GROMACS .gro file of C-alpha atoms in nm:
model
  257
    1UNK     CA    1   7.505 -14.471  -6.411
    2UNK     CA    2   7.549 -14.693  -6.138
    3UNK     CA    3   7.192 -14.875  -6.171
    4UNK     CA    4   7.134 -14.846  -6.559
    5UNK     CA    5   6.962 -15.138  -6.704
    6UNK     CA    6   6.863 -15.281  -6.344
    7UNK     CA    7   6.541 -15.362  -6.205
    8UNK     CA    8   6.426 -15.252  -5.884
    9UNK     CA    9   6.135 -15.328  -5.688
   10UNK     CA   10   6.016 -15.100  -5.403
   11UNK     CA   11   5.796 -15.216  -5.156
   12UNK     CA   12   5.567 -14.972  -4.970
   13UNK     CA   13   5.574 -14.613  -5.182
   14UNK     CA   14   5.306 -14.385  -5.030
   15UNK     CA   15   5.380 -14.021  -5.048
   16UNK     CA   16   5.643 -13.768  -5.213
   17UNK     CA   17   5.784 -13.740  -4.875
   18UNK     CA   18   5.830 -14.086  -4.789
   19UNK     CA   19   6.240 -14.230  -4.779
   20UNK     CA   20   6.128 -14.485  -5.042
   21UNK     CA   21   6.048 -14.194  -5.298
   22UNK     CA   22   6.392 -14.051  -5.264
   23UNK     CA   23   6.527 -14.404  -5.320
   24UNK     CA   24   6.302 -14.386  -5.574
   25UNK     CA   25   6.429 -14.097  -5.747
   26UNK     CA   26   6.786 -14.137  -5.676
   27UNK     CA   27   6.762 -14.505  -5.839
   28UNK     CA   28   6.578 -14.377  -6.164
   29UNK     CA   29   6.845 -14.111  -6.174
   30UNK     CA   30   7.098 -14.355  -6.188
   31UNK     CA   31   6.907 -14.614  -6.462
   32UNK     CA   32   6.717 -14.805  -6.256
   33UNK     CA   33   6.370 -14.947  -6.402
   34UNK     CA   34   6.127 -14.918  -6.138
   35UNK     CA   35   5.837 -15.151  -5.964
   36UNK     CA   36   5.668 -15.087  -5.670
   37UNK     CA   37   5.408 -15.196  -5.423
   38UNK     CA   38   5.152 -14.986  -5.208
   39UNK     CA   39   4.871 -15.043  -4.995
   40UNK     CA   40   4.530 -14.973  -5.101
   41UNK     CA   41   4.353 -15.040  -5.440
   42UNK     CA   42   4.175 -14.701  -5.385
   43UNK     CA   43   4.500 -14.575  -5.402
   44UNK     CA   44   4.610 -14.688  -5.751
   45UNK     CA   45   4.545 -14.319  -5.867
   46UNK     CA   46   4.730 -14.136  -5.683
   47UNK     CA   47   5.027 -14.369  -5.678
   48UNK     CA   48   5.042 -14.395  -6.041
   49UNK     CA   49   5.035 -14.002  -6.053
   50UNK     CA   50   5.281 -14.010  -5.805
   51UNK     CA   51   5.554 -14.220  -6.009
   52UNK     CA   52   5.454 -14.042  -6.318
   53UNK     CA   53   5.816 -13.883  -6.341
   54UNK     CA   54   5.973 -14.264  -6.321
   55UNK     CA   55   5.906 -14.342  -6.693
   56UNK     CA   56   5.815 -14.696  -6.801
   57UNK     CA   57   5.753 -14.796  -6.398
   58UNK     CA   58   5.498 -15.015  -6.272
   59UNK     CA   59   5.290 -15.024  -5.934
   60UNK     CA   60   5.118 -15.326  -5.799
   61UNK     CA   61   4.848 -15.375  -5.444
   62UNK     CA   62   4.999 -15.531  -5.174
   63UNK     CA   63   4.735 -15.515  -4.909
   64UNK     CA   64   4.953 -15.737  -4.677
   65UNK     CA   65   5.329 -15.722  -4.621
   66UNK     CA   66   5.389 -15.943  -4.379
   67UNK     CA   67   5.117 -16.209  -4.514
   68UNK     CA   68   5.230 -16.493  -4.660
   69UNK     CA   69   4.980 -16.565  -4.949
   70UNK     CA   70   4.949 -16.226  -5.037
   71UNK     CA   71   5.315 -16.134  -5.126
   72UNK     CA   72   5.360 -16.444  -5.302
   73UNK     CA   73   5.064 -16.352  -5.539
   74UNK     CA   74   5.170 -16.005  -5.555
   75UNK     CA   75   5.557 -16.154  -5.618
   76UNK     CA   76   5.457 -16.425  -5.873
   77UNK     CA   77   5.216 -16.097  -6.060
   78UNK     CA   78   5.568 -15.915  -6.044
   79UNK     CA   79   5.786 -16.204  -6.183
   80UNK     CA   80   5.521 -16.272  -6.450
   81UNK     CA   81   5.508 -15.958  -6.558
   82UNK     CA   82   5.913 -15.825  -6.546
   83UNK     CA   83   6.074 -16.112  -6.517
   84UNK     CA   84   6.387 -16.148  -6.274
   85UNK     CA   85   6.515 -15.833  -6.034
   86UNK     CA   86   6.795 -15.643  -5.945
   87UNK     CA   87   6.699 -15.583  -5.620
   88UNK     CA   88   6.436 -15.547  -5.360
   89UNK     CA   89   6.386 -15.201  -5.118
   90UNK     CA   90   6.169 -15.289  -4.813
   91UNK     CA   91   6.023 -14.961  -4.694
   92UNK     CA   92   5.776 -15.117  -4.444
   93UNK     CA   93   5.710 -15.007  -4.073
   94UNK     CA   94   5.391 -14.959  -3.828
   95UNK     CA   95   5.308 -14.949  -3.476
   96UNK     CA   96   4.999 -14.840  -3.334
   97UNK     CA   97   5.019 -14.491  -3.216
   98UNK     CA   98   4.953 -14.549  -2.847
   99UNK     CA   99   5.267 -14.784  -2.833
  100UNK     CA  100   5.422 -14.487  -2.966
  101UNK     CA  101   5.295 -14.225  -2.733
  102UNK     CA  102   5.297 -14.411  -2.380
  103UNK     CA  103   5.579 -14.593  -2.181
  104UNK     CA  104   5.734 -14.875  -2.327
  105UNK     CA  105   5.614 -15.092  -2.063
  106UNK     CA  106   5.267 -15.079  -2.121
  107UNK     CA  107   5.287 -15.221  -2.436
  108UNK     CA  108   5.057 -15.488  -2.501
  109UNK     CA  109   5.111 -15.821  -2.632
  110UNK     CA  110   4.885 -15.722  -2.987
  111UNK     CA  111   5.107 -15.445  -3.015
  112UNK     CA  112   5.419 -15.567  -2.955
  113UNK     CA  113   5.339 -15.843  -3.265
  114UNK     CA  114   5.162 -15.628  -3.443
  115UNK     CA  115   5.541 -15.374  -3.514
  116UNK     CA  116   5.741 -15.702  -3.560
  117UNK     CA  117   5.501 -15.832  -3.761
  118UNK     CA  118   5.486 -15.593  -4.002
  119UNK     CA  119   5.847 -15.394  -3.981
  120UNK     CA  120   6.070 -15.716  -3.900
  121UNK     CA  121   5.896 -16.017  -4.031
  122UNK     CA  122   5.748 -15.835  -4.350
  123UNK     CA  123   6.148 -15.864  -4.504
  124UNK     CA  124   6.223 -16.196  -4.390
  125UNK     CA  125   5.900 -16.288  -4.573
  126UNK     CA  126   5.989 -16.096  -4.872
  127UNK     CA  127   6.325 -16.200  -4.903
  128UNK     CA  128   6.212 -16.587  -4.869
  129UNK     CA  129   5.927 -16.538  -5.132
  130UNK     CA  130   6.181 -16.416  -5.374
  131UNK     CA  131   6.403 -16.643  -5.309
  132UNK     CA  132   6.149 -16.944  -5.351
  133UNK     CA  133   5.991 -16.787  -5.678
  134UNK     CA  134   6.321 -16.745  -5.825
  135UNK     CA  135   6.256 -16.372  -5.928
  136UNK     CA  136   6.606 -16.277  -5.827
  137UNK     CA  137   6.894 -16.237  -6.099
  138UNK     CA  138   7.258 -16.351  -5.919
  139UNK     CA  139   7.384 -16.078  -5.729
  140UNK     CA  140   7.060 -15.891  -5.658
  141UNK     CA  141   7.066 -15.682  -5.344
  142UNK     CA  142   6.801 -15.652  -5.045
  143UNK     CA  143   6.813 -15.329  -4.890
  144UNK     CA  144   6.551 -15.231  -4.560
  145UNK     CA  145   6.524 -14.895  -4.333
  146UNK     CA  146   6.644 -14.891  -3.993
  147UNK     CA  147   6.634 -14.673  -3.733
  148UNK     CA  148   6.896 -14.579  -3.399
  149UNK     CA  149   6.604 -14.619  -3.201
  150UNK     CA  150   6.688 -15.006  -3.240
  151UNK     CA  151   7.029 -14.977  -3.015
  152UNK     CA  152   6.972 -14.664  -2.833
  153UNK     CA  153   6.643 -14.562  -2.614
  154UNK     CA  154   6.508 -14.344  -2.796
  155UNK     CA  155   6.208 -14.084  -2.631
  156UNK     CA  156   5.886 -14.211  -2.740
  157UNK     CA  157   6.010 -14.509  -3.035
  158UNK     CA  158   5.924 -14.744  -2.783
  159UNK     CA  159   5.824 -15.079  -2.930
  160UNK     CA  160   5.933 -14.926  -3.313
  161UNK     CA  161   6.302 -14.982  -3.129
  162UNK     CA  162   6.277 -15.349  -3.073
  163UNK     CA  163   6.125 -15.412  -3.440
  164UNK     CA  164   6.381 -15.252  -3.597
  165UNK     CA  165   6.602 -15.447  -3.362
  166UNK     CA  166   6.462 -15.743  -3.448
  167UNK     CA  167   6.533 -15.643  -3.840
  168UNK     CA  168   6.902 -15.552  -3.830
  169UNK     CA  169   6.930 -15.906  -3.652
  170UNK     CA  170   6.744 -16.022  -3.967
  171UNK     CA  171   6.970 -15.839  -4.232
  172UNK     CA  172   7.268 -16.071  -4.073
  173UNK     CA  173   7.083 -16.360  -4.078
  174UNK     CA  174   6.949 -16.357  -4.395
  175UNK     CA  175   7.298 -16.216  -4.549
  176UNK     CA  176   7.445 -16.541  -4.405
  177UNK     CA  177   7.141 -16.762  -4.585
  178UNK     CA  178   7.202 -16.530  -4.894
  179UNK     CA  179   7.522 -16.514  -4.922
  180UNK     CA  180   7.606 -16.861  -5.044
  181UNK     CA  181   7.386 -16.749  -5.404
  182UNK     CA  182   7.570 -16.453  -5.377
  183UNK     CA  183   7.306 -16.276  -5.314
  184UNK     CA  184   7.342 -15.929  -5.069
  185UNK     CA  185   7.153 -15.815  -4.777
  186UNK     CA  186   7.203 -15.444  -4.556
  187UNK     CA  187   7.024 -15.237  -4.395
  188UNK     CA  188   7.059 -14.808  -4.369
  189UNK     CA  189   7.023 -14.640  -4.060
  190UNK     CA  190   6.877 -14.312  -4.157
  191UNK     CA  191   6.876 -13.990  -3.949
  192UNK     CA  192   6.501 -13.892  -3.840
  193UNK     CA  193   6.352 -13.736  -4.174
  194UNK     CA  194   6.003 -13.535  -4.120
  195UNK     CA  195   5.821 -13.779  -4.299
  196UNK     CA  196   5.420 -13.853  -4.255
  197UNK     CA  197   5.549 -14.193  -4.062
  198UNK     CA  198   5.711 -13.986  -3.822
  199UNK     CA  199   5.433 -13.729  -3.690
  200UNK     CA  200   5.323 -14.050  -3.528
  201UNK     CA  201   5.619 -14.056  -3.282
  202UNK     CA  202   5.537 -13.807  -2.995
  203UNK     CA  203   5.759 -13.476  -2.986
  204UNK     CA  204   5.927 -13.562  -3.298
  205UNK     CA  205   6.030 -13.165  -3.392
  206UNK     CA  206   6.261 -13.207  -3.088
  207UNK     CA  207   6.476 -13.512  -3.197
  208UNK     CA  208   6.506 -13.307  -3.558
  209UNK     CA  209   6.657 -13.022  -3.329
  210UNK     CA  210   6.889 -13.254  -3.132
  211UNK     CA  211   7.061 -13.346  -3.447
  212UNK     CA  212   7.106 -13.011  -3.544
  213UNK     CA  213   7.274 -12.933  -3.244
  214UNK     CA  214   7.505 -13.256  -3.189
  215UNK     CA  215   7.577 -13.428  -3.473
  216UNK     CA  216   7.948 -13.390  -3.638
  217UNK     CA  217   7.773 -13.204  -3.993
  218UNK     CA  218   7.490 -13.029  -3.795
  219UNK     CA  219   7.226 -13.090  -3.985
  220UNK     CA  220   6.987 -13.351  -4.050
  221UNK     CA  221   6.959 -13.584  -4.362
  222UNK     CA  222   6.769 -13.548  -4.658
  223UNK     CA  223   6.579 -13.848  -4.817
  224UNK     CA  224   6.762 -13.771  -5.114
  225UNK     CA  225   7.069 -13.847  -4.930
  226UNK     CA  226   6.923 -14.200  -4.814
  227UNK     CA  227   6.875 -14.305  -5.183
  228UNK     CA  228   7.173 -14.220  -5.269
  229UNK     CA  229   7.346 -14.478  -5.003
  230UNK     CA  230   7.030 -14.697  -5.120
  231UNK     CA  231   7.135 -14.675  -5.459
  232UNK     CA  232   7.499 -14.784  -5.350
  233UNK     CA  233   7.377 -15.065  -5.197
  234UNK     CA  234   7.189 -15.184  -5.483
  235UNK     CA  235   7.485 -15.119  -5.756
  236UNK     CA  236   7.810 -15.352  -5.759
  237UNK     CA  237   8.000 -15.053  -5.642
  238UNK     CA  238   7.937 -15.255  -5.309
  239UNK     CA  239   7.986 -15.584  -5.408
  240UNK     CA  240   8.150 -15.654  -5.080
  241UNK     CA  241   7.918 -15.544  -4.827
  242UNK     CA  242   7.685 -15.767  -4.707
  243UNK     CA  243   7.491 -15.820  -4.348
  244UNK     CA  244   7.549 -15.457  -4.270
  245UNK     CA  245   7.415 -15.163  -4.060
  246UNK     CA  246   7.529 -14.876  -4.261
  247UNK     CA  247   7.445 -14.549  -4.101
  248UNK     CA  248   7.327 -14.229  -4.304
  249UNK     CA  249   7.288 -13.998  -4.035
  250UNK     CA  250   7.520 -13.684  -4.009
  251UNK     CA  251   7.712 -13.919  -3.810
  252UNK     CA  252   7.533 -13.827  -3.512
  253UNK     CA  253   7.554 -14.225  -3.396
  254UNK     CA  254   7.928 -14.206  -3.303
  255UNK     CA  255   7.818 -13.938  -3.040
  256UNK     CA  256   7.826 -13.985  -2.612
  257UNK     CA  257   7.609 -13.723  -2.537
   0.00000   0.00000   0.00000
């Protein structure tokens, strides 16, 4: 198995839809010990019953993702409590719906911070707090969630484009800082995936159909497909890829039209 015996902690697990829960699964499946985060004390119940089938994994509050103090406590909890990681998945995104739903231009200046803030920044911040509270064994991977919205205009992404822009600028960056403790940083750009994220993006049945009709497979992606590239990028099966874009899509990307 390609993860057995490695430790794995997922940040921002919410539903049994969600791409993290298929990273999730396809992780466990391959030996991985489990940790997540999730927003939301009142949601410890739930979330625990959700990662039921993950035997032996643990869930922690993180009420804060792209706030300094509070991933560091959450972090230093973690590292207390499991010692050094594997690997960190960053599955976290927002922007307020009417960014999402109106022309790009009319975004305002709260909402334009408030995506970066929390999809962009919220890795750079975890990756630094890990780095700082030495929870990371050599050669653990960082793996985030990207989108094609970030190099292509995408109908009604919008402002979720440029934060996801500003991330896979990030991944590079930070691969580059990383890289010297041999430590490895990608991101995958999944195909759209009908998860509860994406009913907030306007029309979103018709991008689903798109892919159907141009990409090379015909077909769209499954979030068990995304963990498995996840898991990849986690195991030493890609102990050469670092700073990287990888897309999981059908390989509808590489089309013109």
């Amino acid at each position: 198995m390609l993860l057995e015996g490695k430790k794995i902690l997922i940040i921002g697990i919410r539903n049994k839809w969600s791409i993290s829960f298929g990273i999730a699964k396809s992780a466990y499946e391959n030996g991985a010990k489990l940790i997540f985060t999730y927003m939301g004390e009142e949601n410890k119940e739930k979330i625990e019953e959700l990662i039921a089938e993950f035997e032996g994994s643990k869930a922690y509050v993180l009420d804060g993702a792209s706030e300094d103090e509070k991933v560091k406590e959450t972090f230093q909890k973690i590292k207390e409590e499991n010692g050094k990681i594997d690997g960190i998945v960053h599955a976290v995104a927002h922007a307020n719906t009417e960014d999402l739903h109106q022309d790009f231009i009319l975004t305002s200046k709260e909402g334009f911070a408030h995506a970066c803030d929390v999809s962009s920044y919220s890795f750079v911040l975890a990756a630094r707090q890990a780095r700082e509270l030495e929870m990371l064994k050599e050669e653990a991977s960082f793996v985030t969630l990207t989108y094609h919205g970030s190099t292509k205009v995408i109908d009604n992404y919008n402002v979720m484009g440029v934060a996801k822009a500003a991330l896979e600028t990030s991944v590079r960056y930070l691969a580059e800082n990383l890289g010297k403790e041999g430590i490895r940083v990608n991101a995958i750009s999944a195909g759209p995936i009908k998860t509860l994220s994406a009913k907030g993006i306007k029309d979103f049945g018709s991008i689903l159909t798109v892919i159907e009709e141009k990409a090379p497979l015909h077909k769209n992606v499954t979030t068990k497909q995304i963990g498995n590239v996840a898991t990849f990028l986690l195991s030493s099966m890609s102990d050469s890829i670092t700073g990287q874009v990888v897309y999981a899509d059908n390989g509808y990307n590489i089309m013109g039209i």
